[in-house]
Amino acid sequence: MAEKSRIGVTGLAVMGANLARNIASRGVPVAVHNRTTAKTEQFMAEHGGEGEFTASESVEDFVNSLERPRRIIVMVKAGRPVDAVIEELTPLLDEGDIIIDAGNSHFPDTVRRTEECAANGIRFMGVGVSGGEEGALLGPSIMPGGDPEAYAEVEEIFTAISAKVDDTPCCVHVGPGGAGHYVKMVHNGIEYADIQLIAEAYDLLTHVVGLDAPAIGKIFEEWNSGDLESFLIEITGKVLAKTDEKTGKPLVDVIVDQAEQKGTGRWTSQDALDLGVPLTGITEAVFARTLSALRDERRAASTTLAGPSPAQKADEQLVDDIRQALYASKVVAYAQGFAQMRAASIENDWDLKLGDMATIWRGGCIIRAQFLNRIRDAYAEHPDLDNLLMVPYFTEAVADAQDAWRRVVTVATEQGVAIPAFSSSLSYYDGYRRERGPANLIQGLRDYFGAHTYRRTDAEGSFHTRWAQDGAEVRTD
Ligand code: 6PG
């Protein structure tokens, strides 16, 4: 009988296939399986020679080809397909076997599946994997969540296949239950904000500065050697430089301007609303995608709704202002995303080490960036930091950029270019740095129409004013 495999992968679409190949390339025997056998056959025909693979047609044979405790990576579409695979595997597994969901599952599903599996003696792990197809093959960033003892059974393989930065693996046990998928969700939310900010910069460079796509591509290429250095800035330069073979135009100019989404950004915003965390950058990015989707309505509105008269300001200073506005807004988006993870960690008792999250996002994942080193340093010095903006490096970075940031928001507003992420980030910054904001009036209004009460700055307790009656104030607690 053939030697048993150390780990199995079921679901051989490109992400699952590439993860299996990555694992096998480290000399680890891998069992592979797919619901439709043709896919398994195709995988074996194309990659079977790359390592020690055992392919099975049936789930039973797949399970039997694994050493114990069985470690099974499930790489199928998030949602019902994950439950279907678990249901199929469960009767075939033994106490202590481990099911690892490495897809983009919604974390409440992971919490539920962890409990359901535990009731059957199975250890379930929800593991965030980022890096796209190439990352899965060559070294992703891995965010494992679940039982630490189960993690110990896969740690060696996971750290071996992950990306490395300065010899440090981009893989660390994130926390119990749904923590891994939660952190991956916030990673994706930040990815949305990063991408939206890049798109706004592109829009301004196109419509206010008056540059074409290849020229803007060169600007992004330059920006990639400064504070903004990151995978997304790098690939923006490449995407903008690409010429469409069919028309000879820049390819971006012939791509339909409707952004799609699979849900992780929206979940991040929904969770921020539940937690009561101001997450304006990511949320505006989600809304910008939904606005972009209203293509027919926008087309009608473009000839109906008035805007300012076009006036281009081709000016060197503005290009650098946009760079600075992009950086400052990016700092805000990360400050918000990390504040959200901190709130979720407290709420769920996850004990997330936020510095570790910055560390494992430095390589392999879509938001990998130089800048994450600064975030890592910030949490190394202040593990319980409320907000990244309060760390001297970021305080100064945003202070240095703020004049440029305000100029960009002003010019964009004057010229009628939508910049929801730039402007909401600036408003968040201005709101956060205010000792006293205008919510006193909100409280006064709420008390007027609904007797919702308010607190006073000069006394303890709750108060209500009989605004429309005798105008007297009464204490209500
Ligand atoms: C990653 C990516 C990956 C995927 C997103 C795209 O980290 O490797 O984030 O998870 O590309 O799901 O999300 P949208 O389709 O919602 O933009």
Short mmCIF file of C-alpha atoms and ligand atoms in Angstrom, two decimals:
data_model
loop_
_atom_site.label_atom_id
_atom_site.label_comp_id
_atom_site.label_asym_id
_atom_site.label_seq_id
_atom_site.Cartn_x
_atom_site.Cartn_y
_atom_site.Cartn_z
CA MET A 1 0.00 0.00 0.00
CA ALA A 2 1.24 3.47 -0.91
CA GLU A 3 2.66 5.70 1.79
CA LYS A 4 0.03 7.96 3.35
CA SER A 5 0.05 11.66 2.55
CA ARG A 6 0.73 14.18 5.28
CA ILE A 7 -1.95 16.59 4.14
CA GLY A 8 -4.82 16.65 1.65
CA VAL A 9 -6.36 19.33 -0.53
CA THR A 10 -9.92 19.04 -1.77
CA GLY A 11 -11.04 21.62 -4.34
CA LEU A 12 -8.60 21.88 -7.21
CA ALA A 13 -9.62 25.15 -8.82
CA VAL A 14 -6.62 27.39 -9.30
CA MET A 15 -6.15 28.42 -5.63
CA GLY A 16 -6.45 24.85 -4.30
CA ALA A 17 -4.27 23.47 -7.09
CA ASN A 18 -1.58 26.04 -6.47
CA LEU A 19 -1.60 25.50 -2.71
CA ALA A 20 -1.25 21.73 -3.28
CA ARG A 21 1.67 22.34 -5.67
CA ASN A 22 3.29 24.74 -3.20
CA ILE A 23 3.07 22.15 -0.40
CA ALA A 24 4.39 19.35 -2.61
CA SER A 25 7.27 21.54 -3.76
CA ARG A 26 8.53 21.50 -0.14
CA GLY A 27 8.82 17.71 -0.27
CA VAL A 28 5.55 17.06 1.57
CA PRO A 29 3.37 14.23 0.17
CA VAL A 30 -0.06 15.67 -0.71
CA ALA A 31 -3.37 13.91 -1.34
CA VAL A 32 -5.57 15.65 -3.88
CA HIS A 33 -9.27 15.42 -4.62
CA ASN A 34 -11.95 17.30 -6.48
CA ARG A 35 -15.71 16.79 -6.64
CA THR A 36 -15.53 16.41 -10.41
CA THR A 37 -12.87 13.85 -11.21
CA ALA A 38 -11.96 15.43 -14.54
CA LYS A 39 -10.37 18.29 -12.64
CA THR A 40 -8.28 15.90 -10.56
CA GLU A 41 -7.18 14.13 -13.72
CA GLN A 42 -6.27 17.40 -15.35
CA PHE A 43 -4.32 18.43 -12.25
CA MET A 44 -2.38 15.15 -12.25
CA ALA A 45 -1.71 15.39 -15.99
CA GLU A 46 -0.34 18.92 -15.67
CA HIS A 47 1.37 18.82 -12.30
CA GLY A 48 1.51 15.21 -11.13
CA GLY A 49 5.23 15.10 -11.80
CA GLU A 50 6.03 18.12 -9.63
CA GLY A 51 5.91 16.25 -6.33
CA GLU A 52 4.50 13.35 -4.36
CA PHE A 53 0.77 13.52 -5.10
CA THR A 54 -1.85 10.87 -4.39
CA ALA A 55 -5.00 11.50 -6.38
CA SER A 56 -8.35 9.99 -5.39
CA GLU A 57 -11.63 9.85 -7.20
CA SER A 58 -13.79 9.21 -4.15
CA VAL A 59 -13.87 11.13 -0.87
CA GLU A 60 -13.45 7.77 0.95
CA ASP A 61 -10.19 7.00 -0.87
CA PHE A 62 -9.02 10.57 -0.35
CA VAL A 63 -9.61 10.33 3.42
CA ASN A 64 -7.97 6.89 3.55
CA SER A 65 -4.89 8.17 1.75
CA LEU A 66 -4.07 10.52 4.65
CA GLU A 67 -1.98 9.87 7.74
CA ARG A 68 -3.58 10.60 11.11
CA PRO A 69 -4.56 12.97 12.47
CA ARG A 70 -5.86 13.76 9.01
CA ARG A 71 -5.21 17.28 7.83
CA ILE A 72 -7.59 18.32 5.06
CA ILE A 73 -7.48 21.69 3.36
CA VAL A 74 -10.83 22.61 1.83
CA MET A 75 -10.47 25.12 -0.98
CA VAL A 76 -13.95 25.59 -2.37
CA LYS A 77 -16.20 28.58 -2.93
CA ALA A 78 -17.24 30.29 0.32
CA GLY A 79 -20.75 29.58 1.56
CA ARG A 80 -22.82 26.44 1.06
CA PRO A 81 -20.08 24.47 -0.77
CA VAL A 82 -17.93 24.54 2.39
CA ASP A 83 -20.76 23.06 4.46
CA ALA A 84 -21.36 20.44 1.78
CA VAL A 85 -17.72 19.30 1.91
CA ILE A 86 -17.76 19.19 5.72
CA GLU A 87 -20.94 17.12 5.67
CA GLU A 88 -19.38 14.69 3.25
CA LEU A 89 -16.12 14.38 5.16
CA THR A 90 -17.52 14.18 8.70
CA PRO A 91 -18.73 10.53 8.76
CA LEU A 92 -15.40 9.40 7.27
CA LEU A 93 -13.15 11.15 9.78
CA ASP A 94 -11.86 10.10 13.20
CA GLU A 95 -11.63 11.96 16.50
CA GLY A 96 -8.99 14.69 16.32
CA ASP A 97 -8.81 14.94 12.53
CA ILE A 98 -8.50 18.48 11.23
CA ILE A 99 -10.55 20.24 8.55
CA ILE A 100 -8.97 23.46 7.33
CA ASP A 101 -11.14 25.93 5.43
CA ALA A 102 -8.65 28.07 3.51
CA GLY A 103 -11.19 30.03 1.47
CA ASN A 104 -12.68 33.48 2.06
CA SER A 105 -15.41 32.31 4.43
CA HIS A 106 -17.43 34.77 6.48
CA PHE A 107 -16.17 34.49 10.06
CA PRO A 108 -19.59 33.82 11.71
CA ASP A 109 -19.81 30.73 9.46
CA THR A 110 -16.39 29.69 10.73
CA VAL A 111 -17.51 30.08 14.34
CA ARG A 112 -20.56 27.91 13.62
CA ARG A 113 -18.57 25.27 11.72
CA THR A 114 -16.00 25.12 14.51
CA GLU A 115 -18.77 24.27 16.97
CA GLU A 116 -20.48 21.80 14.66
CA CYS A 117 -17.23 20.00 13.93
CA ALA A 118 -16.24 19.97 17.61
CA ALA A 119 -19.56 18.20 18.38
CA ASN A 120 -18.33 15.44 16.04
CA GLY A 121 -14.82 15.33 17.54
CA ILE A 122 -13.32 17.10 14.52
CA ARG A 123 -11.00 20.07 14.83
CA PHE A 124 -11.95 22.85 12.42
CA MET A 125 -9.66 25.68 11.41
CA GLY A 126 -10.62 28.82 9.48
CA VAL A 127 -7.51 29.99 7.71
CA GLY A 128 -7.13 33.22 5.75
CA VAL A 129 -4.88 32.88 2.70
CA SER A 130 -3.92 35.91 0.66
CA GLY A 131 -1.81 36.39 -2.40
CA GLY A 132 -3.96 35.36 -5.29
CA GLU A 133 -2.97 32.56 -7.63
CA GLU A 134 0.72 33.38 -7.64
CA GLY A 135 0.87 33.75 -3.87
CA ALA A 136 -0.79 30.37 -3.36
CA LEU A 137 1.85 28.78 -5.56
CA LEU A 138 4.98 30.61 -4.47
CA GLY A 139 4.26 31.81 -0.95
CA PRO A 140 1.06 33.39 0.39
CA SER A 141 0.42 35.27 3.60
CA ILE A 142 -1.40 32.84 5.87
CA MET A 143 -3.72 33.82 8.73
CA PRO A 144 -4.60 30.61 10.61
CA GLY A 145 -7.40 30.69 13.17
CA GLY A 146 -8.70 27.93 15.41
CA ASP A 147 -7.56 25.58 18.14
CA PRO A 148 -3.83 26.20 18.84
CA GLU A 149 -3.24 22.45 19.24
CA ALA A 150 -4.69 21.81 15.81
CA TYR A 151 -2.50 24.58 14.46
CA ALA A 152 0.55 22.86 15.95
CA GLU A 153 -0.23 19.91 13.65
CA VAL A 154 0.01 22.07 10.53
CA GLU A 155 2.38 24.81 11.62
CA GLU A 156 5.45 23.30 9.99
CA ILE A 157 3.76 22.94 6.61
CA PHE A 158 2.05 26.34 6.75
CA THR A 159 5.17 28.25 7.70
CA ALA A 160 7.17 26.36 5.05
CA ILE A 161 4.78 27.32 2.24
CA SER A 162 4.22 30.93 3.34
CA ALA A 163 6.02 33.98 1.99
CA LYS A 164 9.09 35.10 3.96
CA VAL A 165 10.25 38.64 4.67
CA ASP A 166 13.73 38.95 6.19
CA ASP A 167 13.52 35.19 6.89
CA THR A 168 10.34 35.70 8.94
CA PRO A 169 7.40 33.59 7.70
CA CYS A 170 4.24 35.46 6.78
CA CYS A 171 2.22 33.03 8.85
CA VAL A 172 1.29 33.15 12.50
CA HIS A 173 -1.50 31.64 14.56
CA VAL A 174 -3.95 34.52 14.71
CA GLY A 175 -6.37 33.38 17.40
CA PRO A 176 -9.18 30.92 18.18
CA GLY A 177 -12.47 30.29 16.36
CA GLY A 178 -13.23 32.77 13.61
CA ALA A 179 -10.16 34.98 14.23
CA GLY A 180 -8.23 33.87 11.13
CA HIS A 181 -11.08 34.52 8.73
CA TYR A 182 -11.87 37.76 10.55
CA VAL A 183 -8.36 39.06 10.03
CA LYS A 184 -8.44 37.98 6.37
CA MET A 185 -11.75 39.82 6.00
CA VAL A 186 -10.21 43.04 7.35
CA HIS A 187 -7.18 42.47 5.09
CA ASN A 188 -9.58 42.43 2.15
CA GLY A 189 -11.40 45.50 3.45
CA ILE A 190 -8.10 47.36 3.57
CA GLU A 191 -7.40 46.02 0.06
CA TYR A 192 -10.67 47.67 -1.06
CA ALA A 193 -9.63 51.01 0.51
CA ASP A 194 -6.13 50.84 -1.01
CA ILE A 195 -7.58 50.10 -4.45
CA GLN A 196 -10.20 52.85 -4.18
CA LEU A 197 -7.55 55.42 -3.18
CA ILE A 198 -5.44 54.38 -6.16
CA ALA A 199 -8.49 54.72 -8.42
CA GLU A 200 -9.22 58.21 -7.07
CA ALA A 201 -5.60 59.27 -7.66
CA TYR A 202 -5.86 57.90 -11.22
CA ASP A 203 -9.12 59.80 -11.75
CA LEU A 204 -7.56 63.08 -10.59
CA LEU A 205 -4.42 62.57 -12.66
CA THR A 206 -6.65 61.88 -15.67
CA HIS A 207 -9.34 64.53 -15.30
CA VAL A 208 -7.69 67.30 -13.33
CA VAL A 209 -4.03 67.04 -14.34
CA GLY A 210 -4.93 65.84 -17.84
CA LEU A 211 -2.56 62.88 -18.23
CA ASP A 212 -3.11 59.71 -20.23
CA ALA A 213 -2.89 56.19 -18.84
CA PRO A 214 0.74 55.43 -19.80
CA ALA A 215 1.90 58.75 -18.28
CA ILE A 216 0.01 57.99 -15.08
CA GLY A 217 1.53 54.50 -15.13
CA LYS A 218 4.98 56.09 -15.04
CA ILE A 219 3.98 58.25 -12.07
CA PHE A 220 2.86 55.15 -10.16
CA GLU A 221 6.12 53.48 -11.06
CA GLU A 222 7.99 56.42 -9.49
CA TRP A 223 5.72 56.45 -6.45
CA ASN A 224 6.57 52.81 -5.90
CA SER A 225 10.08 53.75 -4.87
CA GLY A 226 8.96 55.98 -1.97
CA ASP A 227 6.71 55.71 1.10
CA LEU A 228 3.97 54.23 -1.06
CA GLU A 229 6.05 51.23 -2.13
CA SER A 230 3.66 48.30 -2.31
CA PHE A 231 2.39 45.51 -4.52
CA LEU A 232 -0.79 47.38 -5.44
CA ILE A 233 1.08 50.57 -6.48
CA GLU A 234 3.52 48.42 -8.47
CA ILE A 235 0.80 46.59 -10.39
CA THR A 236 -1.09 49.87 -10.96
CA GLY A 237 1.94 51.05 -12.95
CA LYS A 238 1.83 47.82 -14.95
CA VAL A 239 -1.92 47.83 -15.57
CA LEU A 240 -1.82 51.46 -16.76
CA ALA A 241 1.12 50.75 -19.07
CA LYS A 242 -0.64 47.91 -20.88
CA THR A 243 -1.77 48.47 -24.47
CA ASP A 244 -4.86 46.72 -25.78
CA GLU A 245 -3.87 44.50 -28.68
CA LYS A 246 -7.24 44.87 -30.38
CA THR A 247 -7.52 48.67 -30.42
CA GLY A 248 -4.00 49.90 -29.72
CA LYS A 249 -5.43 52.00 -26.88
CA PRO A 250 -4.39 51.70 -23.23
CA LEU A 251 -6.19 48.58 -22.01
CA VAL A 252 -7.71 50.41 -19.00
CA ASP A 253 -9.47 52.75 -21.43
CA VAL A 254 -11.46 49.88 -22.88
CA ILE A 255 -12.31 48.15 -19.58
CA VAL A 256 -15.90 48.75 -18.38
CA ASP A 257 -15.95 51.04 -15.34
CA GLN A 258 -18.05 48.77 -13.11
CA ALA A 259 -16.30 47.19 -10.12
CA GLU A 260 -17.40 43.82 -8.88
CA GLN A 261 -17.05 42.37 -5.41
CA LYS A 262 -17.40 39.02 -3.72
CA GLY A 263 -18.39 40.22 -0.26
CA THR A 264 -15.38 40.49 2.03
CA GLY A 265 -15.22 44.31 1.87
CA ARG A 266 -18.93 44.60 2.54
CA TRP A 267 -18.66 42.20 5.50
CA THR A 268 -15.85 44.32 6.94
CA SER A 269 -18.05 47.41 6.82
CA GLN A 270 -21.08 45.59 8.17
CA ASP A 271 -19.03 44.32 11.10
CA ALA A 272 -17.62 47.80 11.76
CA LEU A 273 -21.21 49.08 12.04
CA ASP A 274 -21.99 46.29 14.51
CA LEU A 275 -18.89 47.02 16.56
CA GLY A 276 -19.41 50.80 16.43
CA VAL A 277 -16.02 51.45 14.83
CA PRO A 278 -15.75 54.37 12.38
CA LEU A 279 -14.50 52.66 9.24
CA THR A 280 -15.03 55.34 6.64
CA GLY A 281 -12.25 54.53 4.16
CA ILE A 282 -13.19 50.89 3.58
CA THR A 283 -16.90 51.64 3.65
CA GLU A 284 -16.60 54.43 1.07
CA ALA A 285 -14.61 52.00 -1.06
CA VAL A 286 -17.47 49.49 -0.88
CA PHE A 287 -20.02 52.18 -1.75
CA ALA A 288 -17.85 53.45 -4.61
CA ARG A 289 -17.99 49.94 -6.12
CA THR A 290 -21.75 49.85 -5.74
CA LEU A 291 -22.06 53.32 -7.31
CA SER A 292 -19.84 52.20 -10.17
CA ALA A 293 -22.21 49.31 -10.77
CA LEU A 294 -25.08 51.73 -11.55
CA ARG A 295 -23.71 52.24 -15.04
CA ASP A 296 -27.00 52.88 -16.83
CA GLU A 297 -28.15 55.37 -14.21
CA ARG A 298 -24.80 57.16 -14.34
CA ARG A 299 -25.01 57.35 -18.09
CA ALA A 300 -28.41 59.07 -17.86
CA ALA A 301 -27.25 61.35 -15.04
CA SER A 302 -24.11 62.38 -16.93
CA THR A 303 -26.20 64.34 -19.40
CA THR A 304 -28.73 65.59 -16.86
CA LEU A 305 -27.01 66.59 -13.63
CA ALA A 306 -24.92 69.74 -13.59
CA GLY A 307 -21.26 69.88 -12.60
CA PRO A 308 -18.64 72.62 -12.64
CA SER A 309 -17.21 73.79 -15.96
CA PRO A 310 -14.16 71.72 -16.82
CA ALA A 311 -10.83 73.43 -16.20
CA GLN A 312 -7.63 71.42 -16.20
CA LYS A 313 -4.81 72.32 -13.90
CA ALA A 314 -1.75 70.61 -15.32
CA ASP A 315 0.62 71.41 -12.56
CA GLU A 316 3.61 69.54 -11.14
CA GLN A 317 2.71 70.47 -7.59
CA LEU A 318 -0.70 68.83 -7.92
CA VAL A 319 0.86 65.51 -8.91
CA ASP A 320 2.92 65.48 -5.75
CA ASP A 321 -0.06 66.69 -3.70
CA ILE A 322 -2.01 63.68 -4.96
CA ARG A 323 0.83 61.38 -3.87
CA GLN A 324 0.75 62.89 -0.40
CA ALA A 325 -3.03 62.76 -0.19
CA LEU A 326 -2.89 59.10 -1.20
CA TYR A 327 -0.38 58.33 1.51
CA ALA A 328 -2.24 60.21 4.26
CA SER A 329 -5.56 58.60 3.29
CA LYS A 330 -3.88 55.20 3.26
CA VAL A 331 -2.57 55.80 6.79
CA VAL A 332 -6.15 56.58 7.86
CA ALA A 333 -7.53 53.44 6.17
CA TYR A 334 -5.01 51.25 8.00
CA ALA A 335 -5.55 53.09 11.28
CA GLN A 336 -9.26 52.37 10.95
CA GLY A 337 -8.80 48.73 9.93
CA PHE A 338 -6.41 48.05 12.81
CA ALA A 339 -8.76 49.85 15.25
CA GLN A 340 -11.51 47.55 14.02
CA MET A 341 -9.39 44.43 14.63
CA ARG A 342 -8.60 45.71 18.11
CA ALA A 343 -12.30 46.22 18.86
CA ALA A 344 -13.16 42.75 17.50
CA SER A 345 -10.38 41.19 19.53
CA ILE A 346 -11.74 42.72 22.72
CA GLU A 347 -15.34 41.85 21.82
CA ASN A 348 -14.53 38.19 21.01
CA ASP A 349 -11.69 37.65 23.48
CA TRP A 350 -9.28 36.75 20.69
CA ASP A 351 -6.17 38.42 22.06
CA LEU A 352 -5.06 39.42 18.55
CA LYS A 353 -1.46 40.59 18.39
CA LEU A 354 -1.84 43.46 15.94
CA GLY A 355 1.91 43.74 15.41
CA ASP A 356 1.85 40.11 14.21
CA MET A 357 -0.86 40.96 11.70
CA ALA A 358 1.31 43.75 10.27
CA THR A 359 4.24 41.32 10.22
CA ILE A 360 2.46 38.60 8.24
CA TRP A 361 1.03 41.14 5.79
CA ARG A 362 4.47 42.41 4.81
CA GLY A 363 4.86 39.66 2.22
CA GLY A 364 2.77 37.32 0.09
CA CYS A 365 -0.56 39.13 0.38
CA ILE A 366 -2.28 41.67 -1.85
CA ILE A 367 -1.74 44.61 0.54
CA ARG A 368 1.95 43.84 1.10
CA ALA A 369 3.83 47.10 1.53
CA GLN A 370 6.93 48.66 3.05
CA PHE A 371 4.66 50.72 5.23
CA LEU A 372 3.61 47.62 7.24
CA ASN A 373 7.05 47.63 8.84
CA ARG A 374 6.09 50.95 10.44
CA ILE A 375 2.85 49.47 11.73
CA ARG A 376 4.74 46.51 13.12
CA ASP A 377 7.15 48.87 14.91
CA ALA A 378 4.25 50.89 16.28
CA TYR A 379 2.64 47.86 17.92
CA ALA A 380 5.98 46.54 19.15
CA GLU A 381 6.32 49.73 21.14
CA HIS A 382 2.63 50.18 22.07
CA PRO A 383 0.77 46.84 21.96
CA ASP A 384 -2.45 48.42 23.27
CA LEU A 385 -2.45 51.36 20.92
CA ASP A 386 -5.95 52.82 20.33
CA ASN A 387 -5.16 54.38 16.98
CA LEU A 388 -2.12 54.25 14.70
CA LEU A 389 -2.42 57.99 14.03
CA MET A 390 -1.19 58.59 17.58
CA VAL A 391 2.24 57.04 16.97
CA PRO A 392 4.87 59.73 16.24
CA TYR A 393 5.82 58.30 12.82
CA PHE A 394 2.21 58.42 11.57
CA THR A 395 1.33 61.62 13.44
CA GLU A 396 4.18 63.35 11.63
CA ALA A 397 3.53 61.69 8.26
CA VAL A 398 -0.06 62.91 8.25
CA ALA A 399 0.88 66.35 9.60
CA ASP A 400 3.43 66.72 6.79
CA ALA A 401 0.87 65.64 4.18
CA GLN A 402 -2.16 67.53 5.43
CA ASP A 403 -1.71 70.75 3.43
CA ALA A 404 -1.37 68.76 0.19
CA TRP A 405 -4.28 66.54 1.23
CA ARG A 406 -6.54 69.57 1.79
CA ARG A 407 -5.50 71.09 -1.54
CA VAL A 408 -6.36 67.87 -3.35
CA VAL A 409 -9.78 67.60 -1.69
CA THR A 410 -10.43 71.27 -2.55
CA VAL A 411 -9.39 70.98 -6.20
CA ALA A 412 -11.33 67.76 -6.68
CA THR A 413 -14.43 69.30 -5.14
CA GLU A 414 -14.10 72.45 -7.23
CA GLN A 415 -13.69 70.40 -10.38
CA GLY A 416 -16.40 67.91 -9.58
CA VAL A 417 -14.27 64.77 -9.36
CA ALA A 418 -15.65 62.26 -6.81
CA ILE A 419 -13.07 61.38 -4.17
CA PRO A 420 -15.07 59.61 -1.47
CA ALA A 421 -12.10 57.84 0.11
CA PHE A 422 -9.73 60.84 0.05
CA SER A 423 -12.31 63.23 1.48
CA SER A 424 -13.87 60.89 4.04
CA SER A 425 -10.40 60.00 5.34
CA LEU A 426 -9.62 63.68 5.76
CA SER A 427 -12.94 64.23 7.53
CA TYR A 428 -12.21 61.30 9.82
CA TYR A 429 -8.82 62.83 10.60
CA ASP A 430 -10.39 66.21 11.32
CA GLY A 431 -13.12 64.61 13.41
CA TYR A 432 -10.73 62.41 15.37
CA ARG A 433 -8.39 65.25 16.28
CA ARG A 434 -11.20 67.46 17.65
CA GLU A 435 -11.44 67.67 21.41
CA ARG A 436 -15.03 68.87 21.15
CA GLY A 437 -17.19 68.11 18.12
CA PRO A 438 -20.79 69.01 17.28
CA ALA A 439 -22.48 65.94 18.80
CA ASN A 440 -23.69 68.11 21.70
CA LEU A 441 -26.27 69.49 19.28
CA ILE A 442 -27.23 65.98 18.16
CA GLN A 443 -27.93 65.14 21.79
CA GLY A 444 -29.94 68.32 22.25
CA LEU A 445 -32.09 67.50 19.24
CA ARG A 446 -32.60 63.90 20.32
CA ASP A 447 -33.65 65.10 23.72
CA TYR A 448 -36.06 67.64 22.21
CA PHE A 449 -37.97 65.27 19.99
CA GLY A 450 -37.61 62.01 21.90
CA ALA A 451 -36.63 62.80 25.51
CA HIS A 452 -33.54 60.68 24.89
CA THR A 453 -31.62 62.63 27.58
CA TYR A 454 -28.11 64.11 27.51
CA ARG A 455 -25.14 64.36 29.85
CA ARG A 456 -23.71 67.70 30.94
CA THR A 457 -20.07 68.78 30.80
CA ASP A 458 -20.27 70.14 34.35
CA ALA A 459 -22.24 67.51 36.27
CA GLU A 460 -22.69 63.75 36.57
CA GLY A 461 -25.88 62.00 35.50
CA SER A 462 -28.47 62.12 32.71
CA PHE A 463 -30.69 65.10 32.06
CA HIS A 464 -33.79 65.98 30.10
CA THR A 465 -35.04 69.45 29.28
CA ARG A 466 -38.79 69.98 28.84
CA TRP A 467 -37.99 72.00 25.73
CA ALA A 468 -41.50 72.64 24.48
CA GLN A 469 -43.17 72.85 27.88
CA ASP A 470 -41.81 74.90 30.78
CA GLY A 471 -38.15 74.70 29.56
CA ALA A 472 -36.99 73.31 32.90
CA GLU A 473 -34.19 70.73 33.13
CA VAL A 474 -34.74 67.54 35.13
CA ARG A 475 -32.31 64.85 36.16
CA THR A 476 -33.45 61.46 34.91
CA ASP A 477 -31.25 58.91 36.67
C1 6PG B 1 -6.28 37.95 -1.59
C2 6PG B 1 -7.46 38.58 -2.29
C3 6PG B 1 -8.45 37.55 -2.67
C4 6PG B 1 -9.43 38.00 -3.72
C5 6PG B 1 -10.48 38.92 -3.19
C6 6PG B 1 -11.02 39.87 -4.21
O1 6PG B 1 -6.06 38.35 -0.47
O2 6PG B 1 -5.64 37.09 -2.18
O3 6PG B 1 -8.07 39.50 -1.42
O4 6PG B 1 -9.05 37.10 -1.49
O5 6PG B 1 -8.78 38.50 -4.82
O6 6PG B 1 -11.51 38.10 -2.76
O7 6PG B 1 -12.17 40.37 -3.67
P1 6PG B 1 -13.30 41.04 -4.51
O8 6PG B 1 -13.66 40.10 -5.63
O9 6PG B 1 -14.40 41.23 -3.53
O10 6PG B 1 -12.71 42.32 -5.02
#
